[in-house]
Short mmCIF file of C-alpha atoms in Angstrom, two decimals:
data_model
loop_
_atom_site.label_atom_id
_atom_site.label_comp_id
_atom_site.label_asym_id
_atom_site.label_seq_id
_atom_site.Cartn_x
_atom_site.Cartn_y
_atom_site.Cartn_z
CA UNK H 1 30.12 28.21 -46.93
CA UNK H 2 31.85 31.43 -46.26
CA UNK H 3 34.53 31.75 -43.34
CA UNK H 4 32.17 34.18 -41.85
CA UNK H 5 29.18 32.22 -42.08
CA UNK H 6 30.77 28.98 -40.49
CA UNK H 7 31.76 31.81 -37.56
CA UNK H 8 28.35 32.57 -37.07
CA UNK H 9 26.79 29.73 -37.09
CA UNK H 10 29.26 28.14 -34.42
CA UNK H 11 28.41 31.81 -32.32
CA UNK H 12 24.89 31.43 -32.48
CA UNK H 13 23.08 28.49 -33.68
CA UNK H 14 23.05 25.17 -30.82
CA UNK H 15 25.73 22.41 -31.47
CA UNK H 16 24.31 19.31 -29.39
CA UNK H 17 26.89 16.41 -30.04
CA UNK H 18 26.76 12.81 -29.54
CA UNK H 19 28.76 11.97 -26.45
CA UNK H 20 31.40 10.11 -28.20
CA UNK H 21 32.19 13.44 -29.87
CA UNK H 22 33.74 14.39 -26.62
CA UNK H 23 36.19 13.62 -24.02
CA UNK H 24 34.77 10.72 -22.14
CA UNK H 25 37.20 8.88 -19.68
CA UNK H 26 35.79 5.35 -20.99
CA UNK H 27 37.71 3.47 -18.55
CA UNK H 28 36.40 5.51 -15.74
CA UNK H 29 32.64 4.90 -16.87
CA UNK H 30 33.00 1.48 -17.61
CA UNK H 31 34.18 1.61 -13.76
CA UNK H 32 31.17 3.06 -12.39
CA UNK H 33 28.74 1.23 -14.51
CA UNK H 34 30.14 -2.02 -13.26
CA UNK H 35 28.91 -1.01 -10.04
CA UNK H 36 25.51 0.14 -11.13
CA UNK H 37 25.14 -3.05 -13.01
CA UNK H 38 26.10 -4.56 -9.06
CA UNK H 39 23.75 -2.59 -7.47
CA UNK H 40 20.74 -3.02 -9.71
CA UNK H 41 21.34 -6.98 -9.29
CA UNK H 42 21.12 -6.60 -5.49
CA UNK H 43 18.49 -4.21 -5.99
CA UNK H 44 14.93 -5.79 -6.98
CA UNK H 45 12.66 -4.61 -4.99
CA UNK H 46 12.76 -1.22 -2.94
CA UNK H 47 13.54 -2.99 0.38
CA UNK H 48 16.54 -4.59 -1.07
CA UNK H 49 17.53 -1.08 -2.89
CA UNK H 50 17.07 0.08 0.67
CA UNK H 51 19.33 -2.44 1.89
CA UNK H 52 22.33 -2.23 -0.46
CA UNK H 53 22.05 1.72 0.25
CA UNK H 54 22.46 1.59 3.95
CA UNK H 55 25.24 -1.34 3.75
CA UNK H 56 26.83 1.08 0.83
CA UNK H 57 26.55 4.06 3.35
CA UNK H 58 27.63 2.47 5.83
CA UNK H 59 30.93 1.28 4.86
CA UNK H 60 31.26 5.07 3.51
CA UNK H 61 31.13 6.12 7.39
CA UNK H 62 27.36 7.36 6.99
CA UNK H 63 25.92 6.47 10.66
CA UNK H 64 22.14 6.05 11.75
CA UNK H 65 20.87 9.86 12.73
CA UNK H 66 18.97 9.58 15.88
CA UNK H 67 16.86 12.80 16.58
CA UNK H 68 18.94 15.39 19.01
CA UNK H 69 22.29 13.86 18.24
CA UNK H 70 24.55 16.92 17.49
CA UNK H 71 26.30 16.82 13.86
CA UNK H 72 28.72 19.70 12.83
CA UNK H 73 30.52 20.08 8.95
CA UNK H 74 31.94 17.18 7.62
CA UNK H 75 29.44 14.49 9.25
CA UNK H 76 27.45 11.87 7.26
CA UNK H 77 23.74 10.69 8.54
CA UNK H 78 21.58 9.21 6.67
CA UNK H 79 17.56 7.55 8.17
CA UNK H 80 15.95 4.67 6.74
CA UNK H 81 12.16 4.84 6.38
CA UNK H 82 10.55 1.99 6.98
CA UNK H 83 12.86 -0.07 5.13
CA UNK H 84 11.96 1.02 2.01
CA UNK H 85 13.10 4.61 1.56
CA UNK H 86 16.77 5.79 2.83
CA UNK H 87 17.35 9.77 2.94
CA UNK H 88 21.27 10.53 3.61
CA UNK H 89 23.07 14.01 4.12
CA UNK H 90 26.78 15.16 4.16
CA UNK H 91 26.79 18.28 6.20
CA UNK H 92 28.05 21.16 4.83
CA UNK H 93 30.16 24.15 5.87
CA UNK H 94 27.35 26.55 5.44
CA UNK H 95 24.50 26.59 7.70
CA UNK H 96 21.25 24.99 6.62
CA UNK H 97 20.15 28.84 6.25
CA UNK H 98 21.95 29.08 2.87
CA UNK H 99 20.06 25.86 1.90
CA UNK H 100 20.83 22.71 0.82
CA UNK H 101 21.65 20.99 -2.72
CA UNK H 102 19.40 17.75 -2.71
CA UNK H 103 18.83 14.73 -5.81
CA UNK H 104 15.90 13.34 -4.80
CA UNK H 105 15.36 9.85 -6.95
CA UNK H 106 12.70 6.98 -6.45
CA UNK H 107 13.77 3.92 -5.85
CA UNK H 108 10.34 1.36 -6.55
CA UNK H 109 9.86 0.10 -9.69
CA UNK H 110 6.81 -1.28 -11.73
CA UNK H 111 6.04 -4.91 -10.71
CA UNK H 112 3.52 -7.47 -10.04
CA UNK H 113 2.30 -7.50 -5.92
CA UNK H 114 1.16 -10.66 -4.21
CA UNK H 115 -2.97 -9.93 -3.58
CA UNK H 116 -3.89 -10.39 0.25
CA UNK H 117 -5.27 -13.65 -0.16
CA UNK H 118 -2.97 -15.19 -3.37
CA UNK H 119 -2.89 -18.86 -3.25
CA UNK H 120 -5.41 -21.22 -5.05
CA UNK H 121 -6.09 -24.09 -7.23
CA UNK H 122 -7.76 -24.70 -10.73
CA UNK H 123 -7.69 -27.92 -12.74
CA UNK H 124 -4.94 -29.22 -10.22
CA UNK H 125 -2.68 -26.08 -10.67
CA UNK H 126 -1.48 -23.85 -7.77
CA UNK H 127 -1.61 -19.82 -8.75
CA UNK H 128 -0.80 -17.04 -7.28
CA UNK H 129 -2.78 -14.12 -7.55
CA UNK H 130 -1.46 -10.61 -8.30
CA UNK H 131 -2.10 -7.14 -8.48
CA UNK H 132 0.09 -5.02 -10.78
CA UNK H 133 1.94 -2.09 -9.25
CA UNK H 134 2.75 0.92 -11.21
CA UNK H 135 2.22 1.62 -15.26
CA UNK H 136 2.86 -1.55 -16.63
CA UNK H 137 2.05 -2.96 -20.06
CA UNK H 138 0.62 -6.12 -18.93
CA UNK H 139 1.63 -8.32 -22.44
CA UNK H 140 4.80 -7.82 -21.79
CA UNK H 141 5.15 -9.51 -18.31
CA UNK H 142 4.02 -12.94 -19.45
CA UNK H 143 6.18 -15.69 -20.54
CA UNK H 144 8.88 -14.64 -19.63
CA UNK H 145 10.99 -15.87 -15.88
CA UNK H 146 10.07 -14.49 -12.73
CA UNK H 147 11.34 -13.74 -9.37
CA UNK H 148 9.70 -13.68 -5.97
CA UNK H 149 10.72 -11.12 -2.95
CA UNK H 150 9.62 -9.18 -0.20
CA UNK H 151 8.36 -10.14 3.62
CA UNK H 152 5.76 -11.19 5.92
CA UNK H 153 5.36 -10.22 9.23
CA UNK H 154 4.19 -12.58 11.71
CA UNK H 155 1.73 -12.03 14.54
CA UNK H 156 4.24 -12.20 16.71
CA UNK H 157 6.10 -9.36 15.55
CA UNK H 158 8.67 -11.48 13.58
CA UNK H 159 9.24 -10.37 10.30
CA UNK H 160 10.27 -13.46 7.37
CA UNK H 161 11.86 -12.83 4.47
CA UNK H 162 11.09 -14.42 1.58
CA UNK H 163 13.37 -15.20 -1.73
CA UNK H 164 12.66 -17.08 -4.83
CA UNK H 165 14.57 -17.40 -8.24
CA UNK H 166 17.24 -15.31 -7.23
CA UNK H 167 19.64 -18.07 -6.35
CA UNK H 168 21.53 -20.77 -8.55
CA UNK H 169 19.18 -23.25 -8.88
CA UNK H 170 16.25 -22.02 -7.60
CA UNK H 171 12.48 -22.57 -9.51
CA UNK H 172 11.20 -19.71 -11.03
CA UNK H 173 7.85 -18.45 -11.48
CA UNK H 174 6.15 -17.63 -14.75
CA UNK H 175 2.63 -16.50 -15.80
CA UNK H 176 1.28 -18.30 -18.90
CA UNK H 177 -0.19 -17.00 -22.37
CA UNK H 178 -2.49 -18.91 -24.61
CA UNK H 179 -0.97 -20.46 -27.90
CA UNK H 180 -0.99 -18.67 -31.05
CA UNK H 181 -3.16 -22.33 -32.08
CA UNK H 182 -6.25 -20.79 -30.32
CA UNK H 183 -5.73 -17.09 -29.81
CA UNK H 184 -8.21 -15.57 -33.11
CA UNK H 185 -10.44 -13.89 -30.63
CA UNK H 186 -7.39 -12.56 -28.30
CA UNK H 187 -5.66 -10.94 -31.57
CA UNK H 188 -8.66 -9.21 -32.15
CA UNK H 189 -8.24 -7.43 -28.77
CA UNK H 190 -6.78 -3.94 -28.82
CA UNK H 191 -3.36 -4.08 -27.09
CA UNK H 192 -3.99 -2.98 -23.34
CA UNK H 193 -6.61 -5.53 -23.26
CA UNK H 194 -5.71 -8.65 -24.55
CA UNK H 195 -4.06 -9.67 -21.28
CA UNK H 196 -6.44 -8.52 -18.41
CA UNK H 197 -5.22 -7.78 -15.05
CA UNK H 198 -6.91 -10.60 -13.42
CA UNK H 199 -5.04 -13.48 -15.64
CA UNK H 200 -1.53 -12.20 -14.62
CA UNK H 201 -1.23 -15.24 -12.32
CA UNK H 202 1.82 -16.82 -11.02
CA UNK H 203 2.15 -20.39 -12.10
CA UNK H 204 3.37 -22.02 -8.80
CA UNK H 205 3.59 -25.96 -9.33
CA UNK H 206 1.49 -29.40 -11.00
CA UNK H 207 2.66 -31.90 -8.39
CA UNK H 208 -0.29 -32.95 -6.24
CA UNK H 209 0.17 -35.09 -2.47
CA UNK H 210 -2.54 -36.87 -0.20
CA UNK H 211 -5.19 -39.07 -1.48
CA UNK H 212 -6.74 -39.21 -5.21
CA UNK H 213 -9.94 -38.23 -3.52
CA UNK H 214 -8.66 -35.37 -1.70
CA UNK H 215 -9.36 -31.73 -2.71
CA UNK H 216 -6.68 -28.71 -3.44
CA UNK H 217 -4.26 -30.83 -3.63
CA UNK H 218 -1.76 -28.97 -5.42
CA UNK H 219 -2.31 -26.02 -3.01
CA UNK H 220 -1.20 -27.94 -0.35
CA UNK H 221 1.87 -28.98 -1.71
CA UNK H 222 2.66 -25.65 -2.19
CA UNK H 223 1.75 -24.62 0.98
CA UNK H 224 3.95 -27.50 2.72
CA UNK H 225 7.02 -26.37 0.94
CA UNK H 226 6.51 -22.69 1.51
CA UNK H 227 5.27 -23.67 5.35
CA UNK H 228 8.80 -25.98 5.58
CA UNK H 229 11.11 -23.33 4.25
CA UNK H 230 9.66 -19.70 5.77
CA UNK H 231 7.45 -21.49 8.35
CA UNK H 232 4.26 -19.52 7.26
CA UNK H 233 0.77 -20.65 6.89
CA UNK H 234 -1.84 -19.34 4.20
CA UNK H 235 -3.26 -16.78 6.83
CA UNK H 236 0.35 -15.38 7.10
CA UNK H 237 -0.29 -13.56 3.22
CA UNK H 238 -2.56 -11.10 4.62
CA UNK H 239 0.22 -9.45 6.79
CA UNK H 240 2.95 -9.58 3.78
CA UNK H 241 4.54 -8.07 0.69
CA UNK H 242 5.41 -10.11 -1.92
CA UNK H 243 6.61 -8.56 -5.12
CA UNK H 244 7.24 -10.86 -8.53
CA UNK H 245 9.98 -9.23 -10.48
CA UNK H 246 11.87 -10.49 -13.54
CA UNK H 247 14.22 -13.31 -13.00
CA UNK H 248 16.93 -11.32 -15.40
CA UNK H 249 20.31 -9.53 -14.11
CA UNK H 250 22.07 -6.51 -15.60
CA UNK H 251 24.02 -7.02 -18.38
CA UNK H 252 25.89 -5.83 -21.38
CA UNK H 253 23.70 -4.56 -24.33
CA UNK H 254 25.16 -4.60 -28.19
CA UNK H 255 27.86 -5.67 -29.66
CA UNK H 256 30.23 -2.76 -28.59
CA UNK H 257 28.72 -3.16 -25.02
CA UNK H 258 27.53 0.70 -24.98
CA UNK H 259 24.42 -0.21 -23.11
CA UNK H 260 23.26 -1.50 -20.41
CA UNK H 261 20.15 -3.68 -20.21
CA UNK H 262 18.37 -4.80 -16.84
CA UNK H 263 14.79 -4.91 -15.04
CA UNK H 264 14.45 -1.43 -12.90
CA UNK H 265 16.47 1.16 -14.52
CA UNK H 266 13.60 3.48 -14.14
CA UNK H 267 14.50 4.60 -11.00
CA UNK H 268 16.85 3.22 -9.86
CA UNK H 269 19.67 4.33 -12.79
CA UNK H 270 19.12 7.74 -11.17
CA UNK H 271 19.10 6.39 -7.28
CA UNK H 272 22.13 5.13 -7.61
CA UNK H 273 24.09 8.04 -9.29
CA UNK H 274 22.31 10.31 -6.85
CA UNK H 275 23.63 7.95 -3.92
CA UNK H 276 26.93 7.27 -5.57
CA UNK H 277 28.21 10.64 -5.86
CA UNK H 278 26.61 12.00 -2.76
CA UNK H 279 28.85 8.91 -1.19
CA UNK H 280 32.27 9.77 -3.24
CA UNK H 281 32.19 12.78 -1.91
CA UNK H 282 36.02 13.61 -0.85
CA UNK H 283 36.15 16.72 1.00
CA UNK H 284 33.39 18.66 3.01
CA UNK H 285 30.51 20.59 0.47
CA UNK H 286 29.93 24.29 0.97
CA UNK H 287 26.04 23.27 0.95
CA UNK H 288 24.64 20.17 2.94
CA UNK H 289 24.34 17.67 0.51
CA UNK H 290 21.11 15.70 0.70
CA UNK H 291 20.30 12.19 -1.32
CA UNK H 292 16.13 11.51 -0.98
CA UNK H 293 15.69 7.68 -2.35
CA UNK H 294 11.87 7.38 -2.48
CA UNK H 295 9.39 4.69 -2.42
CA UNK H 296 6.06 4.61 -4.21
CA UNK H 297 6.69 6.92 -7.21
CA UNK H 298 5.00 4.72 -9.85
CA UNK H 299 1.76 5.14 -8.23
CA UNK H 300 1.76 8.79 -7.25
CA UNK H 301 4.24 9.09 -4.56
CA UNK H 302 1.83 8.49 -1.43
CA UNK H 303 1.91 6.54 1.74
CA UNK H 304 4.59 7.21 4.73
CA UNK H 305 7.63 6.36 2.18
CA UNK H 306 6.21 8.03 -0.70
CA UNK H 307 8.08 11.56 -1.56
CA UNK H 308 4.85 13.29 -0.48
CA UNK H 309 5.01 12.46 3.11
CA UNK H 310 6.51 13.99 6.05
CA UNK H 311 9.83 11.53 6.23
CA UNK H 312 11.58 14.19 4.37
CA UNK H 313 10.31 17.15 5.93
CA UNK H 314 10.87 15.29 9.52
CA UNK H 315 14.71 14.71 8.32
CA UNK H 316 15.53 17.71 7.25
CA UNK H 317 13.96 20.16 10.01
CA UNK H 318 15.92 17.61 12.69
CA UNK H 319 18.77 18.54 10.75
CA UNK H 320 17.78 22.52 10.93
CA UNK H 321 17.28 22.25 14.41
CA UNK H 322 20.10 21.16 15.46
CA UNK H 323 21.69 24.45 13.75
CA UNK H 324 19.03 26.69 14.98
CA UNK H 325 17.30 27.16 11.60
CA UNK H 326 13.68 27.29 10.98
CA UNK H 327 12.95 24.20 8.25
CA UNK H 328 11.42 27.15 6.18
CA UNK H 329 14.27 29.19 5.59
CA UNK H 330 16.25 26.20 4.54
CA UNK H 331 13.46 25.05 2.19
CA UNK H 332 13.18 28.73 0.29
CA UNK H 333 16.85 28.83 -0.34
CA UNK H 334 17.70 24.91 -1.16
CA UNK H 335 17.75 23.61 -5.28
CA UNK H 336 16.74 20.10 -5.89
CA UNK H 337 17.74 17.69 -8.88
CA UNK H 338 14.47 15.92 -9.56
CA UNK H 339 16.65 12.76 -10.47
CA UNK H 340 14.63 10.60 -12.99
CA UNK H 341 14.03 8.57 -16.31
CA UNK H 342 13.17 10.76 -19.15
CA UNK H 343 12.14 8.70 -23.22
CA UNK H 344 15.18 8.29 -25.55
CA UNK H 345 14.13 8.83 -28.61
CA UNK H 346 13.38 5.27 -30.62
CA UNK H 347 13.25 5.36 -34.05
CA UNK H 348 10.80 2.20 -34.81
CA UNK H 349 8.15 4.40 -32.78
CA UNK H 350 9.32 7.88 -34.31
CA UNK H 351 5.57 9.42 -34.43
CA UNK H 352 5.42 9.44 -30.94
CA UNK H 353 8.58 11.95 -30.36
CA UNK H 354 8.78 15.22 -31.26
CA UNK H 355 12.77 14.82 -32.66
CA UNK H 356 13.38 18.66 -31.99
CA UNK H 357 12.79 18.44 -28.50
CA UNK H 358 13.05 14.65 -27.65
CA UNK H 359 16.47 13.40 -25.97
CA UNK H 360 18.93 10.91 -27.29
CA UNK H 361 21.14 8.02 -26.25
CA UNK H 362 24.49 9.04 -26.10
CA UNK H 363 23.88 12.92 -25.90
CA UNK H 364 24.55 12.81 -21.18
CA UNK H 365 21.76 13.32 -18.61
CA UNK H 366 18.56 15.09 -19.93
CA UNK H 367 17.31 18.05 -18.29
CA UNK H 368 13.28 18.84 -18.23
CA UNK H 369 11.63 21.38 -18.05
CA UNK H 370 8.18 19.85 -17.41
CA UNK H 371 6.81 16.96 -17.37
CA UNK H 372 3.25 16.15 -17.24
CA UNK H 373 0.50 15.45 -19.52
CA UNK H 374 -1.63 17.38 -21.98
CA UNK H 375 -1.32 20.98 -20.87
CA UNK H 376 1.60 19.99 -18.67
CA UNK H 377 -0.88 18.51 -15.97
CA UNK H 378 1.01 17.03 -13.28
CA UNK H 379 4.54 18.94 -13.57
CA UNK H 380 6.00 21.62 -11.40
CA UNK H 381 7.21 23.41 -14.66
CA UNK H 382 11.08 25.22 -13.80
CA UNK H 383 11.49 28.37 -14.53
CA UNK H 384 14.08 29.66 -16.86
CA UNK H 385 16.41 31.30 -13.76
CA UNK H 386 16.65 27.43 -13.16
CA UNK H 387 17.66 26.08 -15.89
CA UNK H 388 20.22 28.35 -16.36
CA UNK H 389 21.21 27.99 -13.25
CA UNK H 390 21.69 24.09 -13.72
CA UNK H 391 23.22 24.83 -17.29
CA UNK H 392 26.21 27.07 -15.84
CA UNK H 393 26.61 24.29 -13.19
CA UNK H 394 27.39 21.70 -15.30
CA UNK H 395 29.32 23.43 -18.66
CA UNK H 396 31.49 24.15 -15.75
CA UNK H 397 31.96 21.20 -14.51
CA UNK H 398 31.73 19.59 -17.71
CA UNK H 399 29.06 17.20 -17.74
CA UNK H 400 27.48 16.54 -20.89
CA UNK H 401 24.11 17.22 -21.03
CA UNK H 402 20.39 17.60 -23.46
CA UNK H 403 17.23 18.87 -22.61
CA UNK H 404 14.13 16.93 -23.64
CA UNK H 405 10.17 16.97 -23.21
CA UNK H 406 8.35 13.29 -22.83
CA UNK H 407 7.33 12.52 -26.44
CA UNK H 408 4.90 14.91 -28.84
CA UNK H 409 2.00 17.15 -27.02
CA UNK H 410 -0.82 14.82 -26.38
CA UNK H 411 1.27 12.00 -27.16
CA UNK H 412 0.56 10.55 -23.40
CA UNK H 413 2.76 12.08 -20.36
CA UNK H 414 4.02 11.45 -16.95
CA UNK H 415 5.01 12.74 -14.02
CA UNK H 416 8.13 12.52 -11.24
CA UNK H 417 8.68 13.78 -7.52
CA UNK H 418 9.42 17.11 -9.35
CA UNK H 419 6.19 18.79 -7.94
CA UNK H 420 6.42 17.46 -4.49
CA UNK H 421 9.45 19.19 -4.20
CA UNK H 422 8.69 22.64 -5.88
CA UNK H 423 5.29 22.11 -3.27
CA UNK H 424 7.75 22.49 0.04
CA UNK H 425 8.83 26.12 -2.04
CA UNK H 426 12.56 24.36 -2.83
CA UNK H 427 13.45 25.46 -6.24
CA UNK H 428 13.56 22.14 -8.20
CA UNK H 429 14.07 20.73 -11.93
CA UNK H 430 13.99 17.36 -13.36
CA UNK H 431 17.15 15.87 -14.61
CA UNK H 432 17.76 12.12 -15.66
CA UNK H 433 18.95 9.34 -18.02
CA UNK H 434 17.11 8.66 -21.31
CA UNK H 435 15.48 5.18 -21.33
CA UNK H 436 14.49 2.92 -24.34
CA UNK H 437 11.66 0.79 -23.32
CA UNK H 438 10.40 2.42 -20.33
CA UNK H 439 8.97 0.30 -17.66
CA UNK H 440 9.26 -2.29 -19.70
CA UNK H 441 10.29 -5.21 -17.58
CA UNK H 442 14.26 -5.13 -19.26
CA UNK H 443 14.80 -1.68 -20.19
CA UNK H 444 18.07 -0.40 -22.06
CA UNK H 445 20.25 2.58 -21.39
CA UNK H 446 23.50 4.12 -22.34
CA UNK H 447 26.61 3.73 -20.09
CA UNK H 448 27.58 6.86 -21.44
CA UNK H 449 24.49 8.59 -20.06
CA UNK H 450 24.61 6.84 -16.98
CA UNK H 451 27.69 8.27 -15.88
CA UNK H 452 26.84 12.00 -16.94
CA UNK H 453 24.05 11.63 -14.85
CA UNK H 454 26.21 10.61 -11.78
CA UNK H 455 28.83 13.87 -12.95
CA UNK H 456 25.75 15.84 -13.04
CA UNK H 457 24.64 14.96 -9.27
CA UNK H 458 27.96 15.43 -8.26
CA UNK H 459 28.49 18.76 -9.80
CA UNK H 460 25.01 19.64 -7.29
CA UNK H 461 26.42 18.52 -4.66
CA UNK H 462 29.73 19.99 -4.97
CA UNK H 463 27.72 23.59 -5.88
CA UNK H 464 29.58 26.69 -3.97
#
């Protein structure tokens, strides 16, 4: 190849590299995924994520915002939603008039959900009955160790909380599958429904009390113990949320340790570098920094904590007001970082990727487009002035980066708090860290990808 030739092709022609190709401070990511791998362990459920936020903010010098209090440049607020989504801000030096730079991240995560009435017996068994919550491939979630969390609010305006499996020692819960001996008719069954929904029951104990003559035996065992530990009595599961998540902490993935594997990464790999670096922020931003961790993403972002209520339109005009800006003028001139999961590409299910446009492990924080389905149903779509926008932000500050669609056209699809956000008119694009085994419960992703992500937030937040 001619001198010339090499010069035009390095001119011209896109030179994506693997990560490791670069200057990567190693010691310094190995740092911050250490925490993440801290966080996601605290971090089960979205009240806990909620939890370890606020006691993270807090011991950053975030405080409670109460509506009227005054806040000037250099102040850090942050609300908590019902427990189970947490919106923080670092107020800038420019008034909320020049807009804000938000990463807006969900923080719930597919799962299994107590049902409102759960407990019962068969063949002198005690079950729990569940509901799944969020796209889940329901083979995958049996056999394997499960956790219980969440709360129940009492009558009398108590509220218990409730933790199983977590601790040293504790039982775990598990929901059984039938032995390869006896399962002819079940391989028959396509995938999605060899396992219906309605036999993803918790397997709670064997060991019955009371007479041989007595009935549900087993149930009230259970019962006893749950009534002696929480002091709650069967009626108590209509008023409570009980979520079963796997019984499996973060850990090291591969024998060079470049990945991380753990229940939850999808969202919360991208909550946490959107909270970290709104939190390690060291001097005052031009542009109020805002960090929207969201509840109820998996199934379409509803409800009072979803992304498409009022809890961040409430937060941010409180903010406006008390700077004498209408909400809509901040809105119009603020960018958002859609902060989620994208598909890294996997090469045992290659047809499913288009490998031109699908992003890698190892190649930073993926930026898309659109997301959707189809015809890009479902996605808020960026426009180019965006993306180039987003691309100058971070070759300057340089983050390494890919952009990516969600596997081939027609391939399937999904969708993010993308279009929410574009909805309130705030210029918005998706941006997050590529994910093998998506939704899965124990998903995999690169350290190296994790910490672009949390340069890239930071290099929003720190935008002039």
């Amino acid at each position: 190849m001619s001198d010339e030739m090499k010069e035009w092709k390095k001119q011209l022609l896109s030179d994506r590299k693997n990560g490791y190709d670069k200057p990567v401070d190693q010691d310094v990511m190995e740092a911050y995924c250490a925490g993440y791998k801290d966080f996601l362990d605290w971090s089960k459920t979205e009240r806990l994520c909620a939890a370890e936020t606020v006691r993270m903010a807090e011991e950053k010098g975030y405080r409670p915002y109460v509506r009227g209090m005054e806040v000037k440049a250099g102040d850090r607020v942050y609300v908590c939603n019902r427990g189970k989504s947490v919106l923080l801000a670092h107020i800038g030096k420019k008034s909320l008039a020049e807009g804000a730079q938000i990463a807006a991240a969900h923080i719930d995560a597919p799962r299994l959900d107590l049902k409102p009435n759960p407990l019962y017996e068969d063949s002198e068994l005690a079950y729990f009955k569940t509901h799944y919550y969020g796209g889940i491939r329901k083979y995958q979630w049996v056999t394997i160790p499960l956790e219980l969390h969440g709360v129940v609010a009492m009558k009398d305006g108590t509220t218990v909380q409730v933790s199983v499996g977590a601790d040293p020692g504790d039982p775990r819960l598990v929901i059984t599958d039938l032995l390869p001996h006896l399962g002819m008719e079940q391989n028959k069954k396509p995938l999605g429904e060899a396992i219906p929904g309605e036999t993803l029951n918790l397997l709670l104990g064997s060991r019955p009390i009371g007479d041989e003559e007595d009935t549900n035996r087993v149930k009230v065992a259970v019962m006893r113990l749950l009534h002696e530990k929480y002091g709650i009595v069967e009626d108590d599961f209509t008023s409570a949320e009980l979520e079963a998540v796997p019984a499996v902490n973060a850990c090291d993935i591969g024998l060079d340790r470049s990945m991380i594997g753990a229940y939850g990464h999808d969202d919360r790999v991208c909550a946490y570098a959107a909270l970290k670096a709104l939190l390690d922020l060291e001097q005052t931003p031009e542009h109020t920094a805002v960090c929207v961790l969201a509840d109820k993403e998996e199934i379409g972002s509803d409800g009072v904590t979803g992304m498409q209520s009022a809890a961040f339109d409430t937060f941010l005009e409180d903010l406006c007001e008390g700077q004498n800006v209408p909400l809509r003028v901040c809105l119009e001139k603020s960018f958002c970082l859609s902060a989620d999961v994208t598909a890294a590409f996997d090469p045992n299910f290659a047809e499913v990727f288009e490998k031109r446009n699908a992003a890698y492990v190892n190649y930073g924080i993926g930026l898309c487009k659109y997301t959707g389905a189809r015809g890009k149903s479902g996605a808020s779509d960026a426009c180019a002035e965006t993306i180039a926008y987003v691309r100058k932000l971070f070759d300057e500050a340089g983050v390494i980066w890919q952009i990516a669609e969600l596997g081939k056209v027609d391939a399937g699809g999904g969708g993010t708090v993308a279009m929410y956000m574009a909805n309130r008119n705030i210029t918005t694009l998706d941006a997050g860290v590529p994910v093998l085994s998506m939704h899965a419960p124990f998903e995999v992703v690169s350290k190296l990808d994790c910490y672009e992500t949390y340069r890239g937030m930071k290099a929003v937040y720190q935008a002039m």
